[in-house]
mmCIF file of C-alpha atoms and ligand atoms in Angstrom:
data_model
loop_
_atom_site.group_PDB
_atom_site.id
_atom_site.type_symbol
_atom_site.label_atom_id
_atom_site.label_comp_id
_atom_site.label_asym_id
_atom_site.label_seq_id
_atom_site.Cartn_x
_atom_site.Cartn_y
_atom_site.Cartn_z
ATOM 1 C CA MET U 54 176.053 30.832 257.080
ATOM 2 C CA LYS U 55 176.899 34.038 258.896
ATOM 3 C CA ILE U 56 178.020 37.280 257.307
ATOM 4 C CA ASN U 57 181.300 38.804 258.447
ATOM 5 C CA LEU U 58 180.429 42.130 260.103
ATOM 6 C CA GLU U 59 184.038 43.113 260.643
ATOM 7 C CA LYS U 60 184.716 42.990 256.907
ATOM 8 C CA VAL U 61 181.501 44.862 256.068
ATOM 9 C CA ILE U 62 182.472 47.684 258.419
ATOM 10 C CA SER U 63 186.018 47.835 257.093
ATOM 11 C CA TYR U 64 184.727 48.116 253.474
ATOM 12 C CA ILE U 65 182.313 50.897 254.484
ATOM 13 C CA ASN U 66 185.074 52.773 256.265
ATOM 14 C CA GLU U 67 187.539 52.383 253.418
ATOM 15 C CA LEU U 68 184.994 53.618 250.858
ATOM 16 C CA TYR U 69 184.238 56.554 253.151
ATOM 17 C CA GLN U 70 187.923 57.483 253.032
ATOM 18 C CA CYS U 71 187.676 57.817 249.222
ATOM 19 C CA GLY U 72 185.699 61.019 249.752
ATOM 20 C CA ALA U 73 186.744 62.087 253.250
ATOM 21 C CA ARG U 74 188.301 65.531 253.691
ATOM 22 C CA GLY U 75 190.343 67.070 256.467
ATOM 23 C CA ASP U 76 187.474 69.386 257.473
ATOM 24 C CA GLY U 77 185.315 66.434 258.548
ATOM 25 C CA THR U 78 183.153 66.444 255.415
ATOM 26 C CA HIS U 79 182.746 63.593 252.989
ATOM 27 C CA SER U 80 181.658 63.881 249.352
ATOM 28 C CA ARG U 81 181.800 61.318 246.583
ATOM 29 C CA VAL U 82 179.473 62.987 244.114
ATOM 30 C CA ALA U 83 178.891 61.258 240.775
ATOM 31 C CA TYR U 84 181.595 61.786 238.133
ATOM 32 C CA SER U 85 184.088 63.271 240.635
ATOM 33 C CA LYS U 86 187.590 61.940 241.191
ATOM 34 C CA GLU U 87 186.426 60.735 244.627
ATOM 35 C CA ASP U 88 183.631 58.757 242.946
ATOM 36 C CA ILE U 89 186.129 57.210 240.532
ATOM 37 C CA LYS U 90 188.397 56.283 243.447
ATOM 38 C CA GLY U 91 185.452 54.728 245.325
ATOM 39 C CA ARG U 92 184.452 52.690 242.274
ATOM 40 C CA GLU U 93 188.008 51.451 241.700
ATOM 41 C CA THR U 94 188.318 50.525 245.357
ATOM 42 C CA PHE U 95 185.043 48.626 245.208
ATOM 43 C CA MET U 96 186.018 46.781 242.027
ATOM 44 C CA GLY U 97 189.311 45.851 243.708
ATOM 45 C CA TYR U 98 187.424 43.962 246.438
ATOM 46 C CA PHE U 99 185.832 41.724 243.812
ATOM 47 C CA MET U 100 189.053 41.232 241.912
ATOM 48 C CA ALA U 101 190.619 40.032 245.157
ATOM 49 C CA LEU U 102 187.844 37.415 245.245
ATOM 50 C CA GLY U 103 188.689 36.365 241.688
ATOM 51 C CA LEU U 104 185.620 38.070 240.163
ATOM 52 C CA GLN U 105 186.147 40.448 237.257
ATOM 53 C CA PRO U 106 183.865 43.523 237.178
ATOM 54 C CA ARG U 107 182.610 44.995 233.921
ATOM 55 C CA VAL U 108 181.385 48.511 233.253
ATOM 56 C CA ASP U 109 178.390 48.913 230.933
ATOM 57 C CA GLU U 110 177.462 51.715 228.512
ATOM 58 C CA ALA U 111 175.803 53.704 231.321
ATOM 59 C CA GLY U 112 178.818 53.410 233.605
ATOM 60 C CA ASN U 113 177.170 50.829 235.866
ATOM 61 C CA ILE U 114 179.641 48.428 237.473
ATOM 62 C CA ILE U 115 178.436 44.843 237.240
ATOM 63 C CA ILE U 116 179.999 41.788 238.846
ATOM 64 C CA ARG U 117 178.710 38.341 238.007
ATOM 65 C CA MET U 118 179.231 35.205 240.039
ATOM 66 C CA GLU U 119 178.087 32.128 238.170
ATOM 67 C CA GLY U 120 175.606 29.711 239.708
ATOM 68 C CA LYS U 121 175.244 26.003 238.984
ATOM 69 C CA ASP U 122 172.948 26.828 236.080
ATOM 70 C CA SER U 123 174.126 29.844 234.132
ATOM 71 C CA SER U 124 170.979 29.780 232.002
ATOM 72 C CA LEU U 125 168.864 30.802 235.016
ATOM 73 C CA PRO U 126 168.086 34.485 235.529
ATOM 74 C CA ALA U 127 170.346 36.309 237.977
ATOM 75 C CA ILE U 128 169.650 37.275 241.562
ATOM 76 C CA VAL U 129 170.766 40.904 241.481
ATOM 77 C CA MET U 130 171.810 43.047 244.443
ATOM 78 C CA GLY U 131 173.180 46.533 244.565
ATOM 79 C CA SER U 132 172.798 50.241 245.095
ATOM 80 C CA HIS U 133 174.932 53.320 244.450
ATOM 81 C CA LEU U 134 178.311 54.666 245.581
ATOM 82 C CA ASP U 135 177.758 58.327 244.672
ATOM 83 C CA THR U 136 176.823 60.670 247.507
ATOM 84 C CA VAL U 137 175.355 64.116 247.939
ATOM 85 C CA PRO U 138 177.922 66.790 248.862
ATOM 86 C CA ASP U 139 178.853 66.579 252.551
ATOM 87 C CA GLY U 140 176.920 63.330 252.630
ATOM 88 C CA GLY U 141 176.941 60.298 254.859
ATOM 89 C CA ARG U 142 178.838 57.065 255.169
ATOM 90 C CA TYR U 143 176.017 54.578 254.527
ATOM 91 C CA ASP U 144 173.565 55.906 251.903
ATOM 92 C CA GLY U 145 173.993 53.618 248.881
ATOM 93 C CA VAL U 146 177.272 52.162 250.094
ATOM 94 C CA LEU U 147 175.501 49.707 252.371
ATOM 95 C CA GLY U 148 173.631 48.077 249.487
ATOM 96 C CA CYS U 149 176.790 47.731 247.406
ATOM 97 C CA VAL U 150 178.826 46.366 250.301
ATOM 98 C CA GLY U 151 175.884 44.116 251.238
ATOM 99 C CA GLY U 152 176.055 42.522 247.774
ATOM 100 C CA LEU U 153 179.808 42.107 248.102
ATOM 101 C CA CYS U 154 179.406 40.548 251.546
ATOM 102 C CA VAL U 155 176.878 38.013 250.224
ATOM 103 C CA CYS U 156 179.302 36.934 247.457
ATOM 104 C CA GLU U 157 182.221 36.758 249.859
ATOM 105 C CA THR U 158 180.293 34.711 252.430
ATOM 106 C CA LEU U 159 179.138 32.249 249.775
ATOM 107 C CA LEU U 160 182.670 31.885 248.404
ATOM 108 C CA GLU U 161 184.175 31.435 251.854
ATOM 109 C CA ASN U 162 181.673 28.707 252.593
ATOM 110 C CA GLY U 163 182.200 27.045 249.216
ATOM 111 C CA TYR U 164 178.469 27.383 248.533
ATOM 112 C CA GLN U 165 177.312 27.797 244.960
ATOM 113 C CA LEU U 166 173.771 28.979 244.270
ATOM 114 C CA SER U 167 171.694 27.562 241.452
ATOM 115 C CA HIS U 168 171.150 31.045 240.042
ATOM 116 C CA PRO U 169 173.932 33.398 239.026
ATOM 117 C CA ILE U 170 174.414 36.424 241.265
ATOM 118 C CA GLU U 171 175.038 39.907 239.937
ATOM 119 C CA VAL U 172 176.116 42.830 242.081
ATOM 120 C CA ILE U 173 175.594 46.246 240.561
ATOM 121 C CA VAL U 174 176.767 49.743 241.385
ATOM 122 C CA PHE U 175 174.396 52.115 239.609
ATOM 123 C CA THR U 176 175.710 55.318 238.069
ATOM 124 C CA ASP U 177 174.618 58.722 239.389
ATOM 125 C CA GLU U 178 171.725 57.809 241.648
ATOM 126 C CA GLU U 179 171.631 61.131 243.478
ATOM 127 C CA GLY U 180 171.579 63.440 240.479
ATOM 128 C CA PHE U 181 173.547 66.144 242.292
ATOM 129 C CA ARG U 182 175.360 67.555 239.299
ATOM 130 C CA PHE U 183 172.660 67.633 236.628
ATOM 131 C CA GLY U 184 169.556 67.519 238.810
ATOM 132 C CA ASN U 185 168.110 64.228 237.572
ATOM 133 C CA GLY U 186 169.484 61.072 239.169
ATOM 134 C CA LEU U 187 168.799 57.323 238.767
ATOM 135 C CA LEU U 188 170.788 57.333 235.554
ATOM 136 C CA GLY U 189 172.243 53.825 235.689
ATOM 137 C CA SER U 190 169.067 52.090 236.841
ATOM 138 C CA SER U 191 166.995 53.934 234.237
ATOM 139 C CA ALA U 192 169.347 52.772 231.492
ATOM 140 C CA ILE U 193 169.177 49.153 232.675
ATOM 141 C CA CYS U 194 165.379 49.254 232.737
ATOM 142 C CA GLY U 195 165.025 50.996 229.376
ATOM 143 C CA VAL U 196 163.434 54.014 231.084
ATOM 144 C CA ASN U 197 164.229 57.348 229.473
ATOM 145 C CA PRO U 198 166.780 58.984 231.808
ATOM 146 C CA MET U 199 165.882 62.378 230.257
ATOM 147 C CA ILE U 200 169.471 63.284 229.468
ATOM 148 C CA SER U 201 171.008 65.179 226.579
ATOM 149 C CA GLU U 202 174.582 65.873 225.515
ATOM 150 C CA ASP U 203 173.920 69.588 226.036
ATOM 151 C CA ASP U 204 172.658 69.427 229.625
ATOM 152 C CA ILE U 205 174.628 71.909 231.687
ATOM 153 C CA ASP U 206 175.668 70.919 235.183
ATOM 154 C CA MET U 207 175.943 73.170 238.206
ATOM 155 C CA TYR U 208 179.547 74.034 237.332
ATOM 156 C CA GLY U 209 178.662 75.042 233.774
ATOM 157 C CA GLU U 210 180.056 71.896 232.115
ATOM 158 C CA THR U 211 178.124 69.973 229.472
ATOM 159 C CA ARG U 212 176.934 66.439 230.103
ATOM 160 C CA SER U 213 178.815 65.157 227.095
ATOM 161 C CA GLU U 214 182.125 66.527 228.497
ATOM 162 C CA VAL U 215 181.501 65.296 232.027
ATOM 163 C CA MET U 216 180.387 61.837 231.002
ATOM 164 C CA LYS U 217 183.086 61.423 228.379
ATOM 165 C CA ALA U 218 185.723 62.055 231.025
ATOM 166 C CA TYR U 219 184.010 59.318 233.064
ATOM 167 C CA GLY U 220 184.042 56.902 230.122
ATOM 168 C CA ILE U 221 180.385 57.216 229.090
ATOM 169 C CA ASN U 222 179.126 58.142 225.647
ATOM 170 C CA VAL U 223 175.739 59.855 226.183
ATOM 171 C CA SER U 224 174.278 58.485 222.959
ATOM 172 C CA ALA U 225 175.167 54.897 223.963
ATOM 173 C CA VAL U 226 173.598 54.940 227.449
ATOM 174 C CA HIS U 227 170.401 53.255 226.224
ATOM 175 C CA LYS U 228 172.427 50.202 225.154
ATOM 176 C CA ALA U 229 172.803 49.226 228.812
ATOM 177 C CA LYS U 230 169.205 47.915 228.856
ATOM 178 C CA TRP U 231 168.690 44.409 230.283
ATOM 179 C CA LYS U 232 166.253 41.774 229.104
ATOM 180 C CA LYS U 233 163.319 41.380 231.455
ATOM 181 C CA ASP U 234 163.849 37.652 231.816
ATOM 182 C CA SER U 235 167.526 38.025 232.738
ATOM 183 C CA VAL U 236 166.665 38.890 236.357
ATOM 184 C CA HIS U 237 165.185 36.534 238.973
ATOM 185 C CA CYS U 238 164.792 39.449 241.394
ATOM 186 C CA PHE U 239 166.525 42.624 242.511
ATOM 187 C CA LEU U 240 167.319 43.243 246.180
ATOM 188 C CA GLU U 241 168.533 46.539 247.641
ATOM 189 C CA LEU U 242 169.721 46.881 251.220
ATOM 190 C CA HIS U 243 169.638 50.529 252.338
ATOM 191 C CA ILE U 244 169.490 52.742 255.383
ATOM 192 C CA GLU U 245 166.002 54.055 256.054
ATOM 193 C CA GLN U 246 166.988 57.765 255.933
ATOM 194 C CA GLY U 247 163.845 58.551 257.917
ATOM 195 C CA ALA U 248 163.120 58.033 261.600
ATOM 196 C CA SER U 249 160.291 55.522 261.733
ATOM 197 C CA LEU U 250 162.404 52.412 262.511
ATOM 198 C CA TYR U 251 164.631 54.394 264.858
ATOM 199 C CA LYS U 252 161.705 55.821 266.820
ATOM 200 C CA LYS U 253 160.225 52.375 267.341
ATOM 201 C CA GLY U 254 163.589 50.733 268.028
ATOM 202 C CA THR U 255 163.007 48.246 265.177
ATOM 203 C CA SER U 256 166.016 46.726 263.387
ATOM 204 C CA ILE U 257 164.598 45.801 259.982
ATOM 205 C CA GLY U 258 162.237 47.553 257.586
ATOM 206 C CA ILE U 259 160.645 45.804 254.625
ATOM 207 C CA VAL U 260 159.723 48.446 252.103
ATOM 208 C CA SER U 261 156.124 48.498 250.922
ATOM 209 C CA SER U 262 156.453 51.246 248.300
ATOM 210 C CA ILE U 263 158.702 54.108 247.267
ATOM 211 C CA ALA U 264 157.447 57.659 246.914
ATOM 212 C CA GLY U 265 157.340 59.103 243.415
ATOM 213 C CA VAL U 266 159.536 62.081 242.660
ATOM 214 C CA SER U 267 159.215 64.888 240.188
ATOM 215 C CA ARG U 268 162.059 67.351 239.661
ATOM 216 C CA TYR U 269 162.010 70.716 237.910
ATOM 217 C CA GLU U 270 164.287 73.527 236.881
ATOM 218 C CA VAL U 271 162.740 76.950 237.384
ATOM 219 C CA VAL U 272 164.254 80.061 235.819
ATOM 220 C CA ILE U 273 162.958 83.529 236.655
ATOM 221 C CA HIS U 274 163.969 86.242 234.211
ATOM 222 C CA GLY U 275 164.025 89.743 235.731
ATOM 223 C CA GLU U 276 166.251 92.660 234.868
ATOM 224 C CA ALA U 277 169.792 93.198 236.139
ATOM 225 C CA ASN U 278 170.352 96.808 237.122
ATOM 226 C CA HIS U 279 172.369 99.058 239.402
ATOM 227 C CA SER U 280 171.501 98.431 243.061
ATOM 228 C CA GLY U 281 172.168 102.041 244.085
ATOM 229 C CA SER U 282 170.397 103.991 241.402
ATOM 230 C CA THR U 283 167.427 101.753 240.527
ATOM 231 C CA VAL U 284 164.536 102.846 242.742
ATOM 232 C CA MET U 285 162.501 100.044 244.255
ATOM 233 C CA SER U 286 159.459 100.686 242.067
ATOM 234 C CA ASP U 287 161.521 100.319 238.863
ATOM 235 C CA ARG U 288 163.013 96.929 239.698
ATOM 236 C CA LYS U 289 162.407 93.530 238.203
ATOM 237 C CA ASP U 290 164.225 91.546 240.857
ATOM 238 C CA ALA U 291 164.341 87.845 239.961
ATOM 239 C CA LEU U 292 165.529 86.816 243.419
ATOM 240 C CA VAL U 293 162.708 88.626 245.215
ATOM 241 C CA ALA U 294 160.173 86.794 243.025
ATOM 242 C CA ALA U 295 161.959 83.478 243.665
ATOM 243 C CA ALA U 296 162.014 84.143 247.408
ATOM 244 C CA ASP U 297 158.278 84.847 247.425
ATOM 245 C CA PHE U 298 157.602 81.612 245.533
ATOM 246 C CA ILE U 299 159.929 79.466 247.653
ATOM 247 C CA SER U 300 158.519 80.808 250.917
ATOM 248 C CA GLN U 301 155.046 79.603 249.905
ATOM 249 C CA VAL U 302 156.036 76.029 248.957
ATOM 250 C CA PRO U 303 155.419 74.691 252.504
ATOM 251 C CA ARG U 304 152.004 76.381 252.659
ATOM 252 C CA ILE U 305 150.906 74.858 249.353
ATOM 253 C CA VAL U 306 152.101 71.393 250.427
ATOM 254 C CA ALA U 307 150.267 71.742 253.756
ATOM 255 C CA GLU U 308 147.106 72.847 251.985
ATOM 256 C CA TYR U 309 146.962 70.260 249.185
ATOM 257 C CA GLY U 310 149.234 67.398 250.290
ATOM 258 C CA ASN U 311 149.051 64.673 252.906
ATOM 259 C CA GLU U 312 151.386 63.552 255.701
ATOM 260 C CA PHE U 313 153.892 62.074 253.197
ATOM 261 C CA THR U 314 153.884 64.923 250.668
ATOM 262 C CA VAL U 315 157.133 66.892 250.534
ATOM 263 C CA ALA U 316 158.431 69.610 248.253
ATOM 264 C CA THR U 317 161.863 71.181 248.404
ATOM 265 C CA VAL U 318 163.879 73.868 246.677
ATOM 266 C CA GLY U 319 167.395 72.591 247.266
ATOM 267 C CA THR U 320 169.538 74.651 244.886
ATOM 268 C CA ILE U 321 169.566 78.283 243.839
ATOM 269 C CA LYS U 322 171.716 80.356 241.485
ATOM 270 C CA VAL U 323 171.523 84.118 241.115
ATOM 271 C CA SER U 324 172.884 85.996 238.173
ATOM 272 C CA PRO U 325 175.022 88.025 238.015
ATOM 273 C CA ASN U 326 175.479 87.278 241.759
ATOM 274 C CA SER U 327 176.999 90.609 242.699
ATOM 275 C CA VAL U 328 176.382 92.623 245.865
ATOM 276 C CA ASN U 329 175.594 95.803 243.911
ATOM 277 C CA VAL U 330 173.425 94.412 241.109
ATOM 278 C CA VAL U 331 169.678 93.797 241.256
ATOM 279 C CA PRO U 332 169.435 90.050 240.456
ATOM 280 C CA GLY U 333 168.538 89.681 236.778
ATOM 281 C CA MET U 334 168.028 85.951 236.746
ATOM 282 C CA CYS U 335 167.365 83.311 239.348
ATOM 283 C CA THR U 336 167.532 79.574 238.639
ATOM 284 C CA PHE U 337 166.578 76.894 241.144
ATOM 285 C CA ASN U 338 165.634 73.224 241.381
ATOM 286 C CA LEU U 339 162.367 72.130 242.877
ATOM 287 C CA GLU U 340 161.272 68.608 243.665
ATOM 288 C CA ILE U 341 157.928 67.173 244.778
ATOM 289 C CA ARG U 342 157.520 63.703 246.289
ATOM 290 C CA ASP U 343 154.541 61.671 247.371
ATOM 291 C CA GLN U 344 153.253 58.110 247.523
ATOM 292 C CA GLU U 345 150.433 59.122 245.133
ATOM 293 C CA ASP U 346 150.779 60.275 241.569
ATOM 294 C CA GLU U 347 147.678 62.498 241.701
ATOM 295 C CA ILE U 348 149.015 64.441 244.686
ATOM 296 C CA ILE U 349 152.279 65.160 242.873
ATOM 297 C CA SER U 350 150.320 66.498 239.871
ATOM 298 C CA LEU U 351 148.062 68.582 242.100
ATOM 299 C CA ILE U 352 150.960 70.164 243.998
ATOM 300 C CA GLU U 353 152.721 70.796 240.673
ATOM 301 C CA SER U 354 149.726 72.644 239.259
ATOM 302 C CA LYS U 355 149.224 74.693 242.443
ATOM 303 C CA LEU U 356 152.892 75.657 242.485
ATOM 304 C CA ILE U 357 152.805 76.697 238.826
ATOM 305 C CA GLU U 358 149.684 78.765 239.518
ATOM 306 C CA TYR U 359 151.409 80.517 242.398
ATOM 307 C CA LEU U 360 154.625 81.065 240.407
ATOM 308 C CA LYS U 361 152.593 82.688 237.641
ATOM 309 C CA SER U 362 150.911 85.043 240.090
ATOM 310 C CA VAL U 363 154.241 85.992 241.676
ATOM 311 C CA CYS U 364 155.944 86.684 238.344
ATOM 312 C CA GLU U 365 153.156 88.613 236.625
ATOM 313 C CA GLY U 366 154.082 92.289 236.558
ATOM 314 C CA ALA U 367 157.056 91.764 238.870
ATOM 315 C CA VAL U 368 159.544 90.235 236.401
ATOM 316 C CA ASN U 369 159.770 89.658 232.649
ATOM 317 C CA SER U 370 159.059 85.909 232.424
ATOM 318 C CA TYR U 371 159.705 82.491 233.898
ATOM 319 C CA ASP U 372 160.393 78.951 232.676
ATOM 320 C CA PHE U 373 159.163 75.917 234.579
ATOM 321 C CA ARG U 374 160.710 72.739 233.149
ATOM 322 C CA LYS U 375 160.280 69.165 234.372
ATOM 323 C CA ILE U 376 163.684 67.501 234.334
ATOM 324 C CA SER U 377 162.707 64.081 235.634
ATOM 325 C CA TYR U 378 159.711 62.123 236.817
ATOM 326 C CA HIS U 379 159.338 58.742 238.474
ATOM 327 C CA GLU U 380 155.956 57.599 239.593
ATOM 328 C CA PRO U 381 155.417 56.092 243.055
ATOM 329 C CA ALA U 382 156.155 52.372 243.012
ATOM 330 C CA PRO U 383 155.054 49.414 245.117
ATOM 331 C CA MET U 384 157.652 46.706 245.739
ATOM 332 C CA SER U 385 157.031 43.150 244.489
ATOM 333 C CA SER U 386 154.707 41.331 246.872
ATOM 334 C CA TRP U 387 156.544 38.069 246.159
ATOM 335 C CA VAL U 388 159.934 39.520 247.140
ATOM 336 C CA LYS U 389 158.429 41.291 250.160
ATOM 337 C CA GLY U 390 156.952 37.993 251.294
ATOM 338 C CA GLU U 391 160.289 36.188 250.888
ATOM 339 C CA ILE U 392 162.078 38.851 252.937
ATOM 340 C CA GLU U 393 159.390 38.725 255.600
ATOM 341 C CA SER U 394 159.595 34.967 256.039
ATOM 342 C CA VAL U 395 163.407 35.194 256.293
ATOM 343 C CA VAL U 396 163.148 37.922 258.941
ATOM 344 C CA LYS U 397 160.648 35.856 260.901
ATOM 345 C CA ASP U 398 162.911 32.774 260.745
ATOM 346 C CA LEU U 399 165.785 34.865 262.051
ATOM 347 C CA GLU U 400 163.482 36.153 264.800
ATOM 348 C CA PHE U 401 164.424 39.764 264.054
ATOM 349 C CA ASP U 402 161.914 42.511 264.809
ATOM 350 C CA TYR U 403 160.639 44.271 261.695
ATOM 351 C CA GLU U 404 158.139 46.753 260.279
ATOM 352 C CA ILE U 405 156.637 47.170 256.837
ATOM 353 C CA VAL U 406 157.476 50.775 255.898
ATOM 354 C CA PRO U 407 157.025 53.106 252.942
ATOM 355 C CA SER U 408 160.117 54.909 251.647
ATOM 356 C CA GLY U 409 160.060 58.678 251.316
ATOM 357 C CA ALA U 410 163.577 58.649 249.873
ATOM 358 C CA PHE U 411 163.903 57.246 246.379
ATOM 359 C CA HIS U 412 166.292 54.521 245.348
ATOM 360 C CA ASP U 413 167.380 52.688 242.221
ATOM 361 C CA SER U 414 164.715 50.182 243.259
ATOM 362 C CA LEU U 415 162.124 52.788 242.293
ATOM 363 C CA VAL U 416 163.103 52.259 238.668
ATOM 364 C CA MET U 417 164.086 48.594 238.914
ATOM 365 C CA THR U 418 160.631 47.669 240.192
ATOM 366 C CA GLU U 419 159.104 48.872 236.912
ATOM 367 C CA ARG U 420 160.828 46.003 235.092
ATOM 368 C CA PHE U 421 161.998 43.424 237.614
ATOM 369 C CA LYS U 422 160.683 41.801 240.804
ATOM 370 C CA THR U 423 162.206 44.110 243.377
ATOM 371 C CA GLY U 424 162.409 44.280 247.147
ATOM 372 C CA MET U 425 164.159 46.527 249.641
ATOM 373 C CA ILE U 426 165.493 45.878 253.123
ATOM 374 C CA PHE U 427 165.908 48.888 255.421
ATOM 375 C CA VAL U 428 167.996 49.301 258.542
ATOM 376 C CA PRO U 429 167.484 52.252 260.906
ATOM 377 C CA SER U 430 169.135 55.640 260.541
ATOM 378 C CA VAL U 431 169.883 57.056 263.990
ATOM 379 C CA LYS U 432 167.531 60.004 264.584
ATOM 380 C CA GLY U 433 166.425 59.633 260.960
ATOM 381 C CA ILE U 434 169.403 61.709 259.785
ATOM 382 C CA SER U 435 170.706 61.154 256.263
ATOM 383 C CA HIS U 436 172.243 63.173 253.415
ATOM 384 C CA SER U 437 174.368 64.608 256.212
ATOM 385 C CA ARG U 438 177.770 63.972 257.737
ATOM 386 C CA ASP U 439 175.850 62.904 260.888
ATOM 387 C CA GLU U 440 174.247 59.925 259.132
ATOM 388 C CA PHE U 441 174.769 56.896 261.372
ATOM 389 C CA THR U 442 173.576 53.305 261.595
ATOM 390 C CA HIS U 443 174.535 50.976 264.436
ATOM 391 C CA GLU U 444 176.757 48.014 263.592
ATOM 392 C CA LYS U 445 174.274 45.574 265.133
ATOM 393 C CA ASP U 446 171.650 46.777 262.618
ATOM 394 C CA ILE U 447 174.081 46.614 259.704
ATOM 395 C CA GLU U 448 174.855 43.033 260.706
ATOM 396 C CA LYS U 449 171.164 42.141 260.783
ATOM 397 C CA GLY U 450 170.493 43.862 257.456
ATOM 398 C CA CYS U 451 173.340 41.990 255.718
ATOM 399 C CA GLN U 452 172.216 38.704 257.248
ATOM 400 C CA VAL U 453 168.650 39.270 256.012
ATOM 401 C CA LEU U 454 170.040 40.026 252.557
ATOM 402 C CA LEU U 455 172.115 36.811 252.508
ATOM 403 C CA ASN U 456 169.311 34.618 253.809
ATOM 404 C CA THR U 457 166.839 36.141 251.351
ATOM 405 C CA VAL U 458 169.215 35.338 248.490
ATOM 406 C CA LEU U 459 169.520 31.757 249.745
ATOM 407 C CA GLU U 460 165.747 31.361 250.001
ATOM 408 C CA ILE U 461 164.968 32.998 246.688
ATOM 409 C CA ASP U 462 167.567 30.804 245.019
ATOM 410 C CA LYS U 463 165.410 27.797 245.902
ATOM 411 C CA LYS U 464 162.514 29.231 243.882
ATOM 412 C CA ILE U 465 162.918 28.435 240.222
ATOM 413 C CA ILE U 466 160.453 30.390 238.115
ATOM 414 C CA ASN U 467 159.931 29.329 234.540
HETATM 415 O O1 HGY G 282 167.124 61.725 246.987
HETATM 416 C C1 HGY G 282 166.853 60.593 247.399
HETATM 417 O O2 HGY G 282 165.787 60.283 247.879
HETATM 418 C C2 HGY G 282 167.899 59.543 247.352
HETATM 419 O O3 HGY G 282 168.632 59.544 248.536
HETATM 420 N N1 HGY G 282 168.730 59.662 246.250
HETATM 421 MN MN1 MN G 283 170.808 59.616 248.862
HETATM 422 MN MN1 MN G 284 170.600 56.020 248.491
#
């Protein structure tokens, strides 16, 4: 059975249009009208196949295709449709479209698996608006998504307002949890988002493990004052303290981390944000990622130590709050092995690679047997409008996904 590349590409392009703008950018951030349009478009593809999607308490879209034995646990595939702002065409989308393409190919060939299939679009993987992502996958796995009705997003709106408008009741999110024995395995096809496959010219990556990620909100409280009449020695400038801290993040990572350790300050807000006012408050998000838990904790403690030293005497106070944490996670060796034997049978070149980016699989692997298939990102670029993956690699990735589903379906686990 061969997947239909032409259809896969047309779905990817159509979903891209749901967030494309005239200025060449593309954003489909979670909870936006573009995200809603993308989700409706995606659900429409399944309805055209005669499959009715449902939306769970966490906003996840789930499509079930029955197998010969509906009492068997489901083979689940999926990823996310939300993007970062000015994001790429493939991140997340490929795994959702890959699941769709598997269902469509099976239907077209009149082939029914023994196991049911479920395709899932997870809610808010990126966490752009509130800072902590992986919402839908956390809910499904019964992992605390660390959300509250009163969380304030980057536009000043509360989580309860934002999610209500999206059809989610914050207090009901936990009800989306799945039983452990309801899943045979979870498979996520994704672009690599790094350059290791691209540099080696390899078409397929089989993910060994996903880096852990810890995210924080840091608030520095200084004193707002007149920028003309407040002499330098009298200032408590929150932005200057933040700048000092941020500039030293790379040094601390280099000193205490390893080749995979990364830390990033990716957002910053200054209050009152006026050209003639000494910044009174500075709020920013920090994240630390590594393949080892202990390294994340070490970098965290070194950064807190440095923040304390920067703030002492220079500003009034600071808050350092962890907003989410996911420990590094190995993928299931059983699923990895199944993918590897499929790739070998297909005679595709492959590498076993760690993932520096996180994915819903990071959470899913805590509860279900999980495996990830990577295809190369040209020049390793992702979270950017320049994200690109060659069609020949997309075709191979989808084919590996389909063949893995077919192989795994033969394995009945009691
Ligand atoms: O941020 C990440 O690693 C992922 O792309 N959401
Ligand atoms: Mn992403
Ligand atoms: Mn992604």
